[in-house]
JSON list of C-alpha atoms in Angstrom, two decimals:
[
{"chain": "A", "resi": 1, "resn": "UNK", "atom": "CA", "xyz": [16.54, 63.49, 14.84]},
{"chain": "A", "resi": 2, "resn": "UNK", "atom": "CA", "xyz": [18.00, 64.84, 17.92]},
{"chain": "A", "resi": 3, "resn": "UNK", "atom": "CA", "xyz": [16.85, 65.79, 21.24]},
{"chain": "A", "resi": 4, "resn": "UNK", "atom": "CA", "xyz": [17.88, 67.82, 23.86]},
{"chain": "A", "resi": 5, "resn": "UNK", "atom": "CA", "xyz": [17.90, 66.99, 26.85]},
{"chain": "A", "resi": 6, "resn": "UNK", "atom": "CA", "xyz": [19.31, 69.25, 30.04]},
{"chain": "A", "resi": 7, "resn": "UNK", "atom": "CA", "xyz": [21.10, 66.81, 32.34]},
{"chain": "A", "resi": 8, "resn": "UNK", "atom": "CA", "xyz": [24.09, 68.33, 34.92]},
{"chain": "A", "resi": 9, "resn": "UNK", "atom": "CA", "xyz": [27.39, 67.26, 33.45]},
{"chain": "A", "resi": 10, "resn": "UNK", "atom": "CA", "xyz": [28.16, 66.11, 35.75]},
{"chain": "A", "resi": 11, "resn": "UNK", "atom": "CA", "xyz": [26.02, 63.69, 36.57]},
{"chain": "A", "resi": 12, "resn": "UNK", "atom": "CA", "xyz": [25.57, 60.26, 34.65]},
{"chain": "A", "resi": 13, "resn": "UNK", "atom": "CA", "xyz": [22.90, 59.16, 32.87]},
{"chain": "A", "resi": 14, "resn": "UNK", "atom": "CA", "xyz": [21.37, 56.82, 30.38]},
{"chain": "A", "resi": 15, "resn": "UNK", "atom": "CA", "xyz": [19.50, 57.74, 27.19]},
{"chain": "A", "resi": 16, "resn": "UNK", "atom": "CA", "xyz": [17.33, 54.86, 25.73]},
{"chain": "A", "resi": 17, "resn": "UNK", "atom": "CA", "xyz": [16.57, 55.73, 22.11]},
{"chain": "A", "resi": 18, "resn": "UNK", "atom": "CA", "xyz": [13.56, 53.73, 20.55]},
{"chain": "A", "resi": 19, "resn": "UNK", "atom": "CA", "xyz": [13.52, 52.75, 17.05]},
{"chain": "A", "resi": 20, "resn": "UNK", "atom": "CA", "xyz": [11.68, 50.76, 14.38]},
{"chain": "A", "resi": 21, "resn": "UNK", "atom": "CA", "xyz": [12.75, 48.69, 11.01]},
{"chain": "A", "resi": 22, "resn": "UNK", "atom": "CA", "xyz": [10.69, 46.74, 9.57]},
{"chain": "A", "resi": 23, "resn": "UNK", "atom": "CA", "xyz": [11.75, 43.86, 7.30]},
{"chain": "A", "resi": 24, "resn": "UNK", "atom": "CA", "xyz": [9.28, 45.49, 3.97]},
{"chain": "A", "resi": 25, "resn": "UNK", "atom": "CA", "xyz": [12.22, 48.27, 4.48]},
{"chain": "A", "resi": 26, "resn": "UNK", "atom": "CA", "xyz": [15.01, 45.90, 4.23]},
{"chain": "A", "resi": 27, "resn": "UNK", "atom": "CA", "xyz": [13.47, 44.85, 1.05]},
{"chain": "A", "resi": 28, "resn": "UNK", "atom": "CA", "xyz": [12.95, 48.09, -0.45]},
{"chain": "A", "resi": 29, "resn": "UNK", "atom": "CA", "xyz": [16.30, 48.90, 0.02]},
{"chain": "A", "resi": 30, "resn": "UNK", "atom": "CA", "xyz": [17.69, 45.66, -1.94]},
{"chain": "A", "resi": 31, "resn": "UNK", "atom": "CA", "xyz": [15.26, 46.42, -4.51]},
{"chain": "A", "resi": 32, "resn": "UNK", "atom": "CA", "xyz": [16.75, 49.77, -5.15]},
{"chain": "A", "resi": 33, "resn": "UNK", "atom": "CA", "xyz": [20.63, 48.69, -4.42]},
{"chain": "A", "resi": 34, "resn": "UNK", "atom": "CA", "xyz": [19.81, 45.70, -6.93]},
{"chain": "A", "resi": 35, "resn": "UNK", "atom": "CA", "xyz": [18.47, 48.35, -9.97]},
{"chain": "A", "resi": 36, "resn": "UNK", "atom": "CA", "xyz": [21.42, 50.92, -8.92]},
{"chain": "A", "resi": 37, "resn": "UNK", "atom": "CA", "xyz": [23.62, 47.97, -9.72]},
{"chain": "A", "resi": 38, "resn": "UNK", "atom": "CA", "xyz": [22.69, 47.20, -12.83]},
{"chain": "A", "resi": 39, "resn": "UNK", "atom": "CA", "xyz": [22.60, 50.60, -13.94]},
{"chain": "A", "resi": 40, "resn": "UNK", "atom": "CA", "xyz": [25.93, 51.40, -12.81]},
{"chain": "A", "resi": 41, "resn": "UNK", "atom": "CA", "xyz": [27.27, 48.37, -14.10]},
{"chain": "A", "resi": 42, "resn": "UNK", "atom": "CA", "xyz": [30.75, 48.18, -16.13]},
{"chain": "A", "resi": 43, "resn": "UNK", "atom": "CA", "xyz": [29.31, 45.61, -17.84]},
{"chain": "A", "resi": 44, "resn": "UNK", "atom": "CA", "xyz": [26.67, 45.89, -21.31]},
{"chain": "A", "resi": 45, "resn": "UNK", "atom": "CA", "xyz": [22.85, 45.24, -21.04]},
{"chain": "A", "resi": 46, "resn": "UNK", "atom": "CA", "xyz": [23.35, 42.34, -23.02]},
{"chain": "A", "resi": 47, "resn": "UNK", "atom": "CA", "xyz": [26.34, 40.96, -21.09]},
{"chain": "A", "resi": 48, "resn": "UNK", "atom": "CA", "xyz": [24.10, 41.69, -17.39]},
{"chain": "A", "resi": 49, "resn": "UNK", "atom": "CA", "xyz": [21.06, 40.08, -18.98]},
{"chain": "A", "resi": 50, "resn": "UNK", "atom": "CA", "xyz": [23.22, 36.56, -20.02]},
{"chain": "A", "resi": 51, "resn": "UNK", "atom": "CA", "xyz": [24.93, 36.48, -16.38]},
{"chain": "A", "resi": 52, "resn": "UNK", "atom": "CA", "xyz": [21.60, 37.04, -15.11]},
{"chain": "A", "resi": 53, "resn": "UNK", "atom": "CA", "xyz": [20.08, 34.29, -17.13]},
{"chain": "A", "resi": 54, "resn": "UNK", "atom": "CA", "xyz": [23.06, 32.25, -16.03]},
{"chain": "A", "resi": 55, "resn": "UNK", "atom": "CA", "xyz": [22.90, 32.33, -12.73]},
{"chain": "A", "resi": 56, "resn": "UNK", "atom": "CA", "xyz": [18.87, 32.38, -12.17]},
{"chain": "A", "resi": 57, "resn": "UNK", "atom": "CA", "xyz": [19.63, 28.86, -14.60]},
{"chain": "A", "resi": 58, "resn": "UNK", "atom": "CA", "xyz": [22.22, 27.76, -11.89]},
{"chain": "A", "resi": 59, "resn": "UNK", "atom": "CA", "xyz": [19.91, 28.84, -8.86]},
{"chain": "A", "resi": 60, "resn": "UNK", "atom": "CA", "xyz": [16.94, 26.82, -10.20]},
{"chain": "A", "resi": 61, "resn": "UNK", "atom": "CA", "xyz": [18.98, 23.71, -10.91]},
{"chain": "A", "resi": 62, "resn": "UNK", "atom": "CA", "xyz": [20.30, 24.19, -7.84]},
{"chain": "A", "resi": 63, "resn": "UNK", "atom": "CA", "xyz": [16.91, 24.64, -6.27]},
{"chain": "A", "resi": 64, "resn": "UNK", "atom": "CA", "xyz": [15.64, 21.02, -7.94]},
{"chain": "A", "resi": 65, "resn": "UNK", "atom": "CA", "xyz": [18.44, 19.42, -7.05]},
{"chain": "A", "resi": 66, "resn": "UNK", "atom": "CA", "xyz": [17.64, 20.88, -3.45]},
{"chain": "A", "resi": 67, "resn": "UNK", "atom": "CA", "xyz": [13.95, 19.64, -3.64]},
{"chain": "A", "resi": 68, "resn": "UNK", "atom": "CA", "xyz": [14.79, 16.19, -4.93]},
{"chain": "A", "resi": 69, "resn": "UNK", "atom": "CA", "xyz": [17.51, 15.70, -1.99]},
{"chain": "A", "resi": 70, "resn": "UNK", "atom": "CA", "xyz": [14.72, 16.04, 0.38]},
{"chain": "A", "resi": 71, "resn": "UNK", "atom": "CA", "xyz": [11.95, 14.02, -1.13]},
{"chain": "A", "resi": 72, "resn": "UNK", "atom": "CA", "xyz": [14.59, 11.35, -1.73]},
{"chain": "A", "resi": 73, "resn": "UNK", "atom": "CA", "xyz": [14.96, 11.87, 2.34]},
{"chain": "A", "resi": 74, "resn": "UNK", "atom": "CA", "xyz": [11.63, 11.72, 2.60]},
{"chain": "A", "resi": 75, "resn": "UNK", "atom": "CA", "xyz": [10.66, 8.61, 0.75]},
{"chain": "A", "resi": 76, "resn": "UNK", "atom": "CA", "xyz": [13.92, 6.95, 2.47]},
{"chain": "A", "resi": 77, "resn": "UNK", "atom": "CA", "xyz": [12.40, 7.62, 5.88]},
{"chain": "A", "resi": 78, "resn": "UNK", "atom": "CA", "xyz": [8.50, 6.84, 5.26]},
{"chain": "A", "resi": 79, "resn": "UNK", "atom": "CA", "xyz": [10.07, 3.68, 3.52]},
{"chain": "A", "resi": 80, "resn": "UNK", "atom": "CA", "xyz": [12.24, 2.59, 6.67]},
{"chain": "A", "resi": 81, "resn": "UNK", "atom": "CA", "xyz": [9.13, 3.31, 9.19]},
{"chain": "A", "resi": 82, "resn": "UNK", "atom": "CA", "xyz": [7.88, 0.95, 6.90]},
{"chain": "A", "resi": 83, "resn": "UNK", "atom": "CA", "xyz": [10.03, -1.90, 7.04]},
{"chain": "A", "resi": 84, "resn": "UNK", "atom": "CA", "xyz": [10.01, -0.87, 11.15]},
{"chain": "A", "resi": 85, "resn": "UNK", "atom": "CA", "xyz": [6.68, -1.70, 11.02]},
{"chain": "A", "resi": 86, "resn": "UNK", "atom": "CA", "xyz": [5.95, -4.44, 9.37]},
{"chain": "A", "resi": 87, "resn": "UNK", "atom": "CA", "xyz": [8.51, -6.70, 11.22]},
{"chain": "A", "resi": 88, "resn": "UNK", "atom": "CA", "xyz": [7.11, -5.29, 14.44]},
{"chain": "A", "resi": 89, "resn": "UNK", "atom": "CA", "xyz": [3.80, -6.41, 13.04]},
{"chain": "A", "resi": 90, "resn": "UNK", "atom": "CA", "xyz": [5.52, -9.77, 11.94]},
{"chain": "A", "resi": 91, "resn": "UNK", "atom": "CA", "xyz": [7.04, -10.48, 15.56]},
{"chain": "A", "resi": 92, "resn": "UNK", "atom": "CA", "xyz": [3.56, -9.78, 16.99]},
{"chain": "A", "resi": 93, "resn": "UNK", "atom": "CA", "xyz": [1.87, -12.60, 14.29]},
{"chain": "A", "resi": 94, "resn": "UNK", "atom": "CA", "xyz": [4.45, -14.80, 15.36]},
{"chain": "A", "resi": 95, "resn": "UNK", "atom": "CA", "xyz": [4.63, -14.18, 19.24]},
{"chain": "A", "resi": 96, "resn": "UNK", "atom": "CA", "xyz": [0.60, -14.70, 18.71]},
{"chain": "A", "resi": 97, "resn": "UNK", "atom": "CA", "xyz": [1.03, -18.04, 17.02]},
{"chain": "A", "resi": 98, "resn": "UNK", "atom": "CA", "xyz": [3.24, -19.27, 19.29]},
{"chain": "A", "resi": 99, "resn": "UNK", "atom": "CA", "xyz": [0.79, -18.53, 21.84]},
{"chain": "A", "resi": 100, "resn": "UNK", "atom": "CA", "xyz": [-2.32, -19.51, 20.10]},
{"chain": "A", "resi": 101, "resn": "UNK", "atom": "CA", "xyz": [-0.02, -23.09, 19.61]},
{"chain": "A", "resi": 102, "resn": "UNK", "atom": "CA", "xyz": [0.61, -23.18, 23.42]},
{"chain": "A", "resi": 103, "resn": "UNK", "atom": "CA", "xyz": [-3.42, -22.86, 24.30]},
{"chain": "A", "resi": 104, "resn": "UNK", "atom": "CA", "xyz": [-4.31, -25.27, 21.77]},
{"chain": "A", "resi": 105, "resn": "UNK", "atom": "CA", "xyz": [-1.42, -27.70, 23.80]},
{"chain": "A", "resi": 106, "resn": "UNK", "atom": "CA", "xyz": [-2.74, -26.72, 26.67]},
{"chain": "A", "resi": 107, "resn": "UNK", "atom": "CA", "xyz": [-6.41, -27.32, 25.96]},
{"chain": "A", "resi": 108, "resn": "UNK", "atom": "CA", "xyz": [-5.28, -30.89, 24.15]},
{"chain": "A", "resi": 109, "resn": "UNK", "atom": "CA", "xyz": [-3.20, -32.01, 27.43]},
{"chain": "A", "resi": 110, "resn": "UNK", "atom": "CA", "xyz": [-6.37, -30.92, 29.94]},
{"chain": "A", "resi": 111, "resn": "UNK", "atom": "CA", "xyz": [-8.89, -32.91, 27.91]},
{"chain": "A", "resi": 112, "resn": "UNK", "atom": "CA", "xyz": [-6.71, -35.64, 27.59]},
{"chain": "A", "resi": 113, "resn": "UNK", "atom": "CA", "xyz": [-6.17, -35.49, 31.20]},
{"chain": "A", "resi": 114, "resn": "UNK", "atom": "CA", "xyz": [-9.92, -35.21, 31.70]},
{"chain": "A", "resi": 115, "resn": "UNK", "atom": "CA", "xyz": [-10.92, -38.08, 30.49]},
{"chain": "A", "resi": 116, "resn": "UNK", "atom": "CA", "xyz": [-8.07, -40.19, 31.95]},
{"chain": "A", "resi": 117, "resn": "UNK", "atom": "CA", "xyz": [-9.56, -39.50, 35.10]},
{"chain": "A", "resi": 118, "resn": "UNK", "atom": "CA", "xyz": [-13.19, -39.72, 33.52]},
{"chain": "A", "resi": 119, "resn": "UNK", "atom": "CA", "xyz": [-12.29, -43.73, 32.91]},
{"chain": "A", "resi": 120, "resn": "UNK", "atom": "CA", "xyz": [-10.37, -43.92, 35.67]},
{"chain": "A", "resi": 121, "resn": "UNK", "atom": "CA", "xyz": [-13.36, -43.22, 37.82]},
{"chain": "A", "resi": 122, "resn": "UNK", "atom": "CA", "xyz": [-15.73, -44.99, 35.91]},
{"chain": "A", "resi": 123, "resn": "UNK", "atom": "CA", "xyz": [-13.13, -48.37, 36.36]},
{"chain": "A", "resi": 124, "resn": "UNK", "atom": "CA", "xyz": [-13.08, -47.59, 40.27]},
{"chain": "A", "resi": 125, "resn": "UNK", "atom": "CA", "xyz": [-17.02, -47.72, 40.21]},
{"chain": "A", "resi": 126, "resn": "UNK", "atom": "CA", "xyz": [-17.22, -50.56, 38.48]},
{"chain": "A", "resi": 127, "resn": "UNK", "atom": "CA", "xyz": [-14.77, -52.06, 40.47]},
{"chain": "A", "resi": 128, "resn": "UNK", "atom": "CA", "xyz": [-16.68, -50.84, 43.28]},
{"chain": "A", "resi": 129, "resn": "UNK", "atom": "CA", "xyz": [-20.52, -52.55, 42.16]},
{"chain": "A", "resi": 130, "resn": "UNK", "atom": "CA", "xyz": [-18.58, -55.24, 41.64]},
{"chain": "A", "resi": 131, "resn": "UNK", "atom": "CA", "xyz": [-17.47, -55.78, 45.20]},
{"chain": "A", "resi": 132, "resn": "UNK", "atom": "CA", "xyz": [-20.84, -54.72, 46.47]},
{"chain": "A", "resi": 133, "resn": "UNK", "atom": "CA", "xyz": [-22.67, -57.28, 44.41]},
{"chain": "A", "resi": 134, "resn": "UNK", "atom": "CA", "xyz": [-20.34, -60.25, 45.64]},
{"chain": "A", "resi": 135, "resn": "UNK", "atom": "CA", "xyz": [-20.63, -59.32, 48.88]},
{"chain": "A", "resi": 136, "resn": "UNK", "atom": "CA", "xyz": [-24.32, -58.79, 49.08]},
{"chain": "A", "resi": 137, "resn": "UNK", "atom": "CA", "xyz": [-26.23, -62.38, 49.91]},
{"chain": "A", "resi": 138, "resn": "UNK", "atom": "CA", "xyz": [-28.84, -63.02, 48.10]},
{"chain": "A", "resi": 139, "resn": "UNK", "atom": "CA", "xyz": [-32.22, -61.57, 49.22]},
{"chain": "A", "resi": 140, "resn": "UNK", "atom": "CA", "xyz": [-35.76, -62.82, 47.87]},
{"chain": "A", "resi": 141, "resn": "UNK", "atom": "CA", "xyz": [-37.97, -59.70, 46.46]},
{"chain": "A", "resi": 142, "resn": "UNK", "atom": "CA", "xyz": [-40.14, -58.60, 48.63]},
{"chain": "A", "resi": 143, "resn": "UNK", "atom": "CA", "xyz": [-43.72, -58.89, 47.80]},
{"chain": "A", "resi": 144, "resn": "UNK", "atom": "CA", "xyz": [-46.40, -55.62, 47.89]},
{"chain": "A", "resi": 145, "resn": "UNK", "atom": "CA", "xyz": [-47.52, -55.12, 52.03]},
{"chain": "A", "resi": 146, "resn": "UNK", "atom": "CA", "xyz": [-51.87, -55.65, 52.68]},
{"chain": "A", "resi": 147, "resn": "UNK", "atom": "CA", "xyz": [-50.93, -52.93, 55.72]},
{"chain": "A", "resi": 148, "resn": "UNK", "atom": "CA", "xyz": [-51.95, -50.13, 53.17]},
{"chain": "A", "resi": 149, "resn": "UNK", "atom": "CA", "xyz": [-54.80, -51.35, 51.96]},
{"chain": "A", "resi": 150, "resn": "UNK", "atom": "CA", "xyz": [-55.83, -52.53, 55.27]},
{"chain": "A", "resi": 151, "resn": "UNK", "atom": "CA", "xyz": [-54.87, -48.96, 56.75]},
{"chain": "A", "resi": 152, "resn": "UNK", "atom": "CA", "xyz": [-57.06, -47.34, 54.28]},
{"chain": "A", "resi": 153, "resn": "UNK", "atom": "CA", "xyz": [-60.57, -49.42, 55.55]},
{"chain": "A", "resi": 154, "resn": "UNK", "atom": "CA", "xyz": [-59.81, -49.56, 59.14]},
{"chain": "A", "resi": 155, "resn": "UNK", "atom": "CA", "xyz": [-60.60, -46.11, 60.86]},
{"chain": "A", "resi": 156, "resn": "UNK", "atom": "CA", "xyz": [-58.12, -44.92, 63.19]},
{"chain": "A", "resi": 157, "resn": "UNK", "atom": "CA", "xyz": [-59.27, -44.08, 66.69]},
{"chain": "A", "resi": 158, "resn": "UNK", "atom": "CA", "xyz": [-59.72, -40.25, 66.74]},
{"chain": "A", "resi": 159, "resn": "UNK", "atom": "CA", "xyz": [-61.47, -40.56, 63.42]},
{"chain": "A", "resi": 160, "resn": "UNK", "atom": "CA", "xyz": [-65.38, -40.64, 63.10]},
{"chain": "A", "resi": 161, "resn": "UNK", "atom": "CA", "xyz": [-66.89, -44.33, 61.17]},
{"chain": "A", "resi": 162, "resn": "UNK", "atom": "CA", "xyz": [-68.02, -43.85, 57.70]},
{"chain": "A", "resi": 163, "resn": "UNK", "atom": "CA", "xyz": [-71.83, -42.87, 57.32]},
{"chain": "A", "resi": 164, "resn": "UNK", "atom": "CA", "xyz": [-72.10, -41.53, 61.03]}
]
């Protein structure tokens, strides 16, 4: 398809052509360059059909052999992730052990150290009564005081007597 266009020649200019493919065309034509092929090929039906055989044979083996390489790659990597993971997993048991080990230490050493100082105080108190009762002289008990009882019947000045 051409268009006409009426520049001056002598002038330059720039023609921008649009045009469209599309891939389904790019099929069709290696559909029908495929069946011109074969029927314009030097070669017998029966000869085109084995070769065809042969080589759709080769491309599926090598197709297989295509899929197994990568679900061998596969299972190789999900299998090392593995291994990554469980000795990650392993370190953190062990780095939590070790830890849980240090509390328990920890914990053991501040009782202990708690009740050193727990008898340690009780000996200084005891050594403390001790000096307090050999020091203290010897005082009778005192007996009960009448000054209650006699506060009690005795009315105090700015109170009013009994049955007045």
């Amino acid at each position: 398809m051409s268009r006409r266009y009426d520049f001056d020649d002598d002038e330059p200019y720039v023609v921008i052509e649009k045009q469209s493919g599309t891939l389904s065309s790019l099929f069709i034509g290696a559909v029908i360059g495929a069946g011109l092929a074969l029927l314009l090929a030097p070669q017998s039906g029966a000869r085109t059909r084995r070769d065809l055989r042969r080589r759709a044979t080769r491309a599926q083996r090598a197709a297989r052999q295509v899929a197994n390489d990568v679900t061998d790659t596969v299972v190789d990597t999900f299998h090392d992730a593995r291994r990554r993971v469980e000795r990650r997993i392993d370190s953190a048991r062990q780095a939590i052990e070790v830890k849980k080990e240090q509390v328990q230490r920890a914990m053991e050493a501040g009782r202990a150290a708690a009740q050193q100082a727990r008898e340690e105080l009780e000996r200084r108190i005891a050594e403390t009564k001790a000096e307090y009762h050999a020091t203290e002289p010897m005082q009778p008990p005192r007996a009960a005081t009448p000054r209650r009882a006699a506060a009690a019947t005795v009315p105090r000045a700015d109170e009013e007597p009994e049955g007045a």
